[in-house]
CSV table of C-alpha atoms in Angstrom, one decimal:
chain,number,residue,atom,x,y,z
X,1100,UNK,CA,-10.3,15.6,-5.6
X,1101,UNK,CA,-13.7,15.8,-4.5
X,1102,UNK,CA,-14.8,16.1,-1.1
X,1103,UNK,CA,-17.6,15.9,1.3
X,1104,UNK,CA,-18.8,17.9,3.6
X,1105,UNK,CA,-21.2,16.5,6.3
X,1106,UNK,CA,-24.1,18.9,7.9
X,1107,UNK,CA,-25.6,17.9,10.4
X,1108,UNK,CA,-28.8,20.2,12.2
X,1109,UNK,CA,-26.3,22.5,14.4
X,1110,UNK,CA,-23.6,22.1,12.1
X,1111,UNK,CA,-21.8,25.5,12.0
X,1112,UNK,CA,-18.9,25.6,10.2
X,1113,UNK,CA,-20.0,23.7,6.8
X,1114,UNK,CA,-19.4,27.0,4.7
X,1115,UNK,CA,-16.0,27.6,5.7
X,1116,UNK,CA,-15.2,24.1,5.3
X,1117,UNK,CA,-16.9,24.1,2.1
X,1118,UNK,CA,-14.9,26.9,0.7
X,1119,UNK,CA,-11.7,25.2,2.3
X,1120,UNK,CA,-12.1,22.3,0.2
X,1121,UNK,CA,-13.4,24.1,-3.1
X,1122,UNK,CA,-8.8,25.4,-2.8
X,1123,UNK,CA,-8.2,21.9,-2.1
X,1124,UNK,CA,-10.3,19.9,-5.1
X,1125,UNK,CA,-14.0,20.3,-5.8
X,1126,UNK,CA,-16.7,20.6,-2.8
X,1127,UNK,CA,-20.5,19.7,-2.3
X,1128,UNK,CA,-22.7,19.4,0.9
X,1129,UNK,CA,-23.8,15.9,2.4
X,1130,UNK,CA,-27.2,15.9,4.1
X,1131,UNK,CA,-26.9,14.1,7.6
X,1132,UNK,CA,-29.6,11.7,5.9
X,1133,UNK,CA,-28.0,10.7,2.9
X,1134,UNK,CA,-26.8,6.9,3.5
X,1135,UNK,CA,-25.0,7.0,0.0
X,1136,UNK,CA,-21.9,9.7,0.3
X,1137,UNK,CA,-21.7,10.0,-3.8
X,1138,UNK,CA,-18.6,9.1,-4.7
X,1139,UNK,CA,-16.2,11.7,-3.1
X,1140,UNK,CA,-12.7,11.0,-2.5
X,1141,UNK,CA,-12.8,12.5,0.9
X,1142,UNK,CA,-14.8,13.8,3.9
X,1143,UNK,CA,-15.0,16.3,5.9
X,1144,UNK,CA,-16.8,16.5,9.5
X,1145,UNK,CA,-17.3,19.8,10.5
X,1146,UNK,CA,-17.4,21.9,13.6
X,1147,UNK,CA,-20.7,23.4,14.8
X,1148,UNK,CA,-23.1,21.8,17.8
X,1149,UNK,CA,-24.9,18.3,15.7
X,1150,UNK,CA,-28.3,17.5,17.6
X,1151,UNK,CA,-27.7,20.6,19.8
X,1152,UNK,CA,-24.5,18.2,21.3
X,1153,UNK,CA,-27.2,17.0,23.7
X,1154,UNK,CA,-26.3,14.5,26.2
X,1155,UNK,CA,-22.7,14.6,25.0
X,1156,UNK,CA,-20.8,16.4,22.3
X,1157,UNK,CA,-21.1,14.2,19.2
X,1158,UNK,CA,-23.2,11.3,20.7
X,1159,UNK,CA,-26.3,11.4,18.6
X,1160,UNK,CA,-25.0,12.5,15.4
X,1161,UNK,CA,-22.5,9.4,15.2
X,1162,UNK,CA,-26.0,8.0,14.8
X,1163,UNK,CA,-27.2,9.5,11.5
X,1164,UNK,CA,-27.3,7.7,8.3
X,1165,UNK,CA,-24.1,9.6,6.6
X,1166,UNK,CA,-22.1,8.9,9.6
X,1167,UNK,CA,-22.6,4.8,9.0
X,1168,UNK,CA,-21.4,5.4,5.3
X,1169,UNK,CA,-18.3,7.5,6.5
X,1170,UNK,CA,-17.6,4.8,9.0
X,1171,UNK,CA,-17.6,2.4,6.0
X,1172,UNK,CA,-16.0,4.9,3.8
X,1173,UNK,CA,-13.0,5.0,6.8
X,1174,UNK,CA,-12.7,1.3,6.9
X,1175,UNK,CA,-12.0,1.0,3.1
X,1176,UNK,CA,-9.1,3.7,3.1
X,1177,UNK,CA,-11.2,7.1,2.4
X,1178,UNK,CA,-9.4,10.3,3.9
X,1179,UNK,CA,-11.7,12.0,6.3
X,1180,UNK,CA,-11.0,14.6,8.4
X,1181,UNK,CA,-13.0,15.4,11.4
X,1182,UNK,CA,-12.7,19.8,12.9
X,1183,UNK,CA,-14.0,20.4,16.5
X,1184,UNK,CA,-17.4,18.9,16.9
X,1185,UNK,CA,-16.5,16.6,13.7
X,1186,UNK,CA,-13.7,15.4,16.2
X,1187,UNK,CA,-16.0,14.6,18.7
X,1188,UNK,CA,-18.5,12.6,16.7
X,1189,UNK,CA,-15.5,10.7,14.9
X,1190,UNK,CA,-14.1,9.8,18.8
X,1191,UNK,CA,-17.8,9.1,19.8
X,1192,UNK,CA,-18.5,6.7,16.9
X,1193,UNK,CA,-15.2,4.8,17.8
X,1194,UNK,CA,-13.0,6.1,14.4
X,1195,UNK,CA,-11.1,7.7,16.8
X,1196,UNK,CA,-8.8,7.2,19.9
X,1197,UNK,CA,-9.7,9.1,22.9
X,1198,UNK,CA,-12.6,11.8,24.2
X,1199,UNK,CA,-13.3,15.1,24.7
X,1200,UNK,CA,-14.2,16.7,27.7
X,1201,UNK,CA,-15.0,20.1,29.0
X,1202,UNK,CA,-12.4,22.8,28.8
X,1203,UNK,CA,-10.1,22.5,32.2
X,1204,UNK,CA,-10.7,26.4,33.2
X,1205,UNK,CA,-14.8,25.6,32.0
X,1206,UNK,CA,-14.1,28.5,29.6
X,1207,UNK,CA,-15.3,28.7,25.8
X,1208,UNK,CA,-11.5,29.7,24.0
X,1209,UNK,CA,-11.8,31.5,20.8
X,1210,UNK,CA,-8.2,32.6,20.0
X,1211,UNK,CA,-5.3,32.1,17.2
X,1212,UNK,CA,-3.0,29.2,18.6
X,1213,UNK,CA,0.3,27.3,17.4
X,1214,UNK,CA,0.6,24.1,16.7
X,1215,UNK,CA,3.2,21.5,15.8
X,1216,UNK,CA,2.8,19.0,13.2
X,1217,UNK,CA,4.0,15.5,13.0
X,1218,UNK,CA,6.9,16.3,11.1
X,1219,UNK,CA,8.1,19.4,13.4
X,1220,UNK,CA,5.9,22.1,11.0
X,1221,UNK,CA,4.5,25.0,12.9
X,1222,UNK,CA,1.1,26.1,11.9
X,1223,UNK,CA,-1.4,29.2,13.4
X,1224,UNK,CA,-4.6,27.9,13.4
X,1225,UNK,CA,-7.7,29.3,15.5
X,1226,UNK,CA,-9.5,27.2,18.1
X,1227,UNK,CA,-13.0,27.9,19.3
X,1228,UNK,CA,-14.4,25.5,21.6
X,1229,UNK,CA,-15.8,24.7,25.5
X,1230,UNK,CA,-15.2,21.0,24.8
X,1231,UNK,CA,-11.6,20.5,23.6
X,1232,UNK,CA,-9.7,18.6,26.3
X,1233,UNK,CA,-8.6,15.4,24.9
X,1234,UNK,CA,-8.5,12.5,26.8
X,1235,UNK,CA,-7.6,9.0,27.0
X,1236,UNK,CA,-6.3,6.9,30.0
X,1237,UNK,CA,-2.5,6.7,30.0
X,1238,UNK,CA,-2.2,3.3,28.3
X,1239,UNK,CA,-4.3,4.4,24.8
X,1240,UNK,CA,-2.2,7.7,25.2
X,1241,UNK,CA,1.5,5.9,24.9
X,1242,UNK,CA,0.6,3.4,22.5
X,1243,UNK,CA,-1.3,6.3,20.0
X,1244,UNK,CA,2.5,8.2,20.9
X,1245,UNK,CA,4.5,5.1,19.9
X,1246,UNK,CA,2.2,4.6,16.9
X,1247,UNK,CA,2.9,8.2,15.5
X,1248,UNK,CA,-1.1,9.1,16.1
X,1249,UNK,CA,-0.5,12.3,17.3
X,1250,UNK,CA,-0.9,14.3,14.4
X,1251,UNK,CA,-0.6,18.3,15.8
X,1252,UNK,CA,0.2,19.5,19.6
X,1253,UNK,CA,-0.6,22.9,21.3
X,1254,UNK,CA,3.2,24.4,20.9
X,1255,UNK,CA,4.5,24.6,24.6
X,1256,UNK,CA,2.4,26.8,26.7
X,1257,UNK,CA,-0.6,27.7,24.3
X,1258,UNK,CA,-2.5,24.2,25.4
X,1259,UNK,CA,-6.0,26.5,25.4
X,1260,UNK,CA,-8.1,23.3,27.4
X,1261,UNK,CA,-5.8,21.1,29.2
X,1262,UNK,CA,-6.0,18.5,26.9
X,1263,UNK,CA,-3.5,15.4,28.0
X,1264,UNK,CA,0.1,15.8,26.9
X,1265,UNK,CA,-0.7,18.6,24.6
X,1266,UNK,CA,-2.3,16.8,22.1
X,1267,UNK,CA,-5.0,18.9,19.3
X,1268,UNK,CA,-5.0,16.4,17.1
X,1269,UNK,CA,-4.6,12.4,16.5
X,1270,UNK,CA,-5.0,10.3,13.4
X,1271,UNK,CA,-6.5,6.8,13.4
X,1272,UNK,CA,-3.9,3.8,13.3
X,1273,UNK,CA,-4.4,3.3,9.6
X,1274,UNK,CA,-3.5,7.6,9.2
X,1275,UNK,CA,-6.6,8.2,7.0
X,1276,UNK,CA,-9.0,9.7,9.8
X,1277,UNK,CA,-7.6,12.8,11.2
X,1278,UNK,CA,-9.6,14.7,14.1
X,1279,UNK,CA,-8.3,18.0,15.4
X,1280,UNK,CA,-10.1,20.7,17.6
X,1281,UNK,CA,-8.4,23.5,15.8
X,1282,UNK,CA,-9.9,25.0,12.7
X,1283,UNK,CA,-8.0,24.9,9.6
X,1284,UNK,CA,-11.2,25.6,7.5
X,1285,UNK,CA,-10.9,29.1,9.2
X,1286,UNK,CA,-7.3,29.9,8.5
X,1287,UNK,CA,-7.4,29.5,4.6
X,1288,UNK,CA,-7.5,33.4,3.6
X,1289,UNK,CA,-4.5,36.3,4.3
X,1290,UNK,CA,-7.6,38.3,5.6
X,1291,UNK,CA,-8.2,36.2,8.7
X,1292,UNK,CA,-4.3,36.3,9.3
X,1293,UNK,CA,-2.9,32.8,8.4
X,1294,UNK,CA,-3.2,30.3,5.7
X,1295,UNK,CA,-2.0,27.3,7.1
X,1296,UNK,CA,-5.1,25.2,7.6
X,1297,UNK,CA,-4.9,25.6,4.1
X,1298,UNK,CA,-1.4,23.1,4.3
X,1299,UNK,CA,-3.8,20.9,5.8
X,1300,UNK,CA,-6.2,20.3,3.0
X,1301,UNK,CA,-3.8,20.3,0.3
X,1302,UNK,CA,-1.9,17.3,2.4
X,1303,UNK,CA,-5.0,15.2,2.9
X,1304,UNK,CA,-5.9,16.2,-1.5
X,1305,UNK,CA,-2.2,15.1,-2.1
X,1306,UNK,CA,-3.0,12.0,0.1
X,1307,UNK,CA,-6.2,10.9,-2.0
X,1308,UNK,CA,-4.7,11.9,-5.6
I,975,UNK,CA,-43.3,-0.8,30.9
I,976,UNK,CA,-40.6,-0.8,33.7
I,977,UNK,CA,-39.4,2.4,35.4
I,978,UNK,CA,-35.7,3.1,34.8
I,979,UNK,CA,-33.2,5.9,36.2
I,980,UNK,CA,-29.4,5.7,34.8
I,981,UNK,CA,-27.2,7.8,36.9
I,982,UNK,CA,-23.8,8.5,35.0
I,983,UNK,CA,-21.1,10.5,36.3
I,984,UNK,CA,-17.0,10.7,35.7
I,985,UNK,CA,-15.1,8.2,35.6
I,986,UNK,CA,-12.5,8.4,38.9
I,987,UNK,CA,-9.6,10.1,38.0
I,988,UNK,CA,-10.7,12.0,35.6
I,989,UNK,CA,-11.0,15.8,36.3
I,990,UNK,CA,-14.1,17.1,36.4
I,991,UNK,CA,-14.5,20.9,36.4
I,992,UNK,CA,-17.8,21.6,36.5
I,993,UNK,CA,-17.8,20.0,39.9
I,994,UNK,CA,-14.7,21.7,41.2
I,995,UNK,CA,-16.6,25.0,40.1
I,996,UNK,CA,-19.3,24.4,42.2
I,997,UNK,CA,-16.7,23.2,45.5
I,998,UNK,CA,-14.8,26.6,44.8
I,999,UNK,CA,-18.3,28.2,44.9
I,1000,UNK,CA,-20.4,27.1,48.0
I,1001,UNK,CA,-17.6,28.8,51.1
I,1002,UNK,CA,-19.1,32.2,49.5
I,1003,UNK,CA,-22.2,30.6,50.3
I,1004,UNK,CA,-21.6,30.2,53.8
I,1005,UNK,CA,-21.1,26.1,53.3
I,1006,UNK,CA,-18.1,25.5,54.5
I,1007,UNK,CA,-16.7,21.5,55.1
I,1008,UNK,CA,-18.3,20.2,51.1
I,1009,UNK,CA,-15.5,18.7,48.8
I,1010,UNK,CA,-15.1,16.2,46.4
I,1011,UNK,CA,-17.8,17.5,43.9
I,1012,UNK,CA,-18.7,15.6,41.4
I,1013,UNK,CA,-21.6,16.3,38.9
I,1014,UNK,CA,-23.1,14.0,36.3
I,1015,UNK,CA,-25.8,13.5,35.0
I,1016,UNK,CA,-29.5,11.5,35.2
I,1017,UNK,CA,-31.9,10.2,32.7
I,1018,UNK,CA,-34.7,8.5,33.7
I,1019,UNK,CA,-36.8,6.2,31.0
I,1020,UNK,CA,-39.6,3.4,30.5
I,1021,UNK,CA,-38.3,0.7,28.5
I,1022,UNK,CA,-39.8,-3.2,27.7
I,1023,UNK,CA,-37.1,-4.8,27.7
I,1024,UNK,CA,-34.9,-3.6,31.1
I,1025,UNK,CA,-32.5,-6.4,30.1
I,1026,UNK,CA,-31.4,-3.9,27.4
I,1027,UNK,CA,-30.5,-1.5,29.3
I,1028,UNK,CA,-26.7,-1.8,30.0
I,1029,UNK,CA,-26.3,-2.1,26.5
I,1030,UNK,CA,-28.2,1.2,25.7
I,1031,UNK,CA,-26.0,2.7,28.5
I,1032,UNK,CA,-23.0,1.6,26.7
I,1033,UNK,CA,-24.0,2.6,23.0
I,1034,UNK,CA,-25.3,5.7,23.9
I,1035,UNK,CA,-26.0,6.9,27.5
I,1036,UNK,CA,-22.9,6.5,28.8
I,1037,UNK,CA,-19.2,6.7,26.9
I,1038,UNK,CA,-17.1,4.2,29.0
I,1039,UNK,CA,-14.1,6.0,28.5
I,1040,UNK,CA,-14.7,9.0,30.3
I,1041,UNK,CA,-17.9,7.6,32.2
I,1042,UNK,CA,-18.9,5.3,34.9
I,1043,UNK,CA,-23.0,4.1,34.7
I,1044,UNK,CA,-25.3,2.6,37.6
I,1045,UNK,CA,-29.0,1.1,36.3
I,1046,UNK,CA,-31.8,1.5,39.2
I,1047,UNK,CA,-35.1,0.2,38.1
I,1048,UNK,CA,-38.0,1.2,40.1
């Protein structure tokens, strides 16, 4: 598999994702201005500050000429997967249920958390954010429950943001976008303590193969 | 060119921290008797068409999830 990695100006976390995806498949860099993604079999959105998050966390860069071919590349069935500030330009562009909104306690978090999968699978993955509350009005929030679009939850009592009913991470209705705050591209090596946001990109290879 | 200001602020309901950061702060201050706090935000612009605007606010200004928008032209 070959993947994609947006960067965006104030992208941060392209070279982790990078070397992420090079366990997972093959990976190269995408330009914020390329309009033509290459041919990869998936994409990733990574974490960072696009545009300097002015005006609001992912508003501007859903703008940018890669975004409009991963918004096509979405519609036809392409796996991409959207980390922190990836999951706030994929909500902002519309790929994506809900919002993100400041942190309840207005505190950036940087700290290892657990999270539950879909399918019951505990994972420790780090967050580092000041925008990670997710948010939809109570309506989008039952029907994304009753649609299995909740991909990962904070495990009871680690929610880091007060994000609604525990939610890190939600999957379109088709279940080939994925957004989550936490940062599996950074738990991918025993020397950072954990490996299982490396789970997470094997999944989503296994998905496109 | 018409004058434009877009005031945008949370939608109701929705908890908004930054404002209850500054209510928790202005007692130390010696203001007692402020609540409700909301903050938001305010762009003012010159546009040609003002007609446009509520769709501007809508793409871009404003996400209508999370936010409520009010056009003032001057």
């Amino acid at each position: 598999m070959i993947w994609g990695v947006l960067q965006f100006p104030g992208s941060c976390d392209e070279r982790d994702a990078l070397h992420a995806c090079s366990l997972a498949g093959e990976a190269r860099l995408i330009w914020h201005e390329e309009r033509d993604l290459g041919g990869v079999d998936g994409v990733v959105v990574p974490g960072g500050f696009s545009y300097g998050d002015y005006l609001r966390a992912g508003a501007i860069a859903r703008f940018s000429p890669a975004m409009e071919a991963v918004a096509e590349f979405a519609a036809a069935g392409g796996p991409v997967l959207g980390i922190c500030n990836g999951f706030q330009v994929l909500c902002e562009a519309g790929l994506l249920p809900g919002a993100l909104l400041l942190n309840e306690e207005l505190r950036f978090v940087c700290r290892q958390v657990e999270l539950i999968a879909g399918d019951g699978e505990r994972l420790s993955i780090p967050v580092k954010h000041g925008e990670g509350r997710f948010y939809a009005p109570d309506d989008i929030l039952d029907e994304i429950e009753e649609n299995g679009q909740v991909a990962f939850r904070y495990a009871p009592g680690q929610n880091p943001n007060g994000s609604a009913r525990d939610i890190a991470g939600v999957t379109n209705e088709a279940g080939n976008v994925l957004g989550l705050m936490p940062h599996p591209e950074h738990a991918v090596d025993p020397l950072t303590g954990s490996t299982d946001g490396l789970k997470i990109f094997r999944s989503i290879a296994g998905l496109a193969a | 060119m018409a004058k434009a200001r877009v005031l945008i602020r949370p939608k109701e309901g929705i908890l908004d921290p930054q404002g209850k950061a500054v209510e928790r702060a202005l007692p130390a201050l010696g203001f007692e008797g402020v609540e409700h706090v909301r903050v938001g935000r305010m762009v003012e612009l010159e546009a040609e068409d003002p007609e446009r605007l509520g769709e501007l606010c809508e793409k871009l200004l404003a996400n209508p999830l999370i936010e409520d928008y009010e056009i003032q032209t001057l």
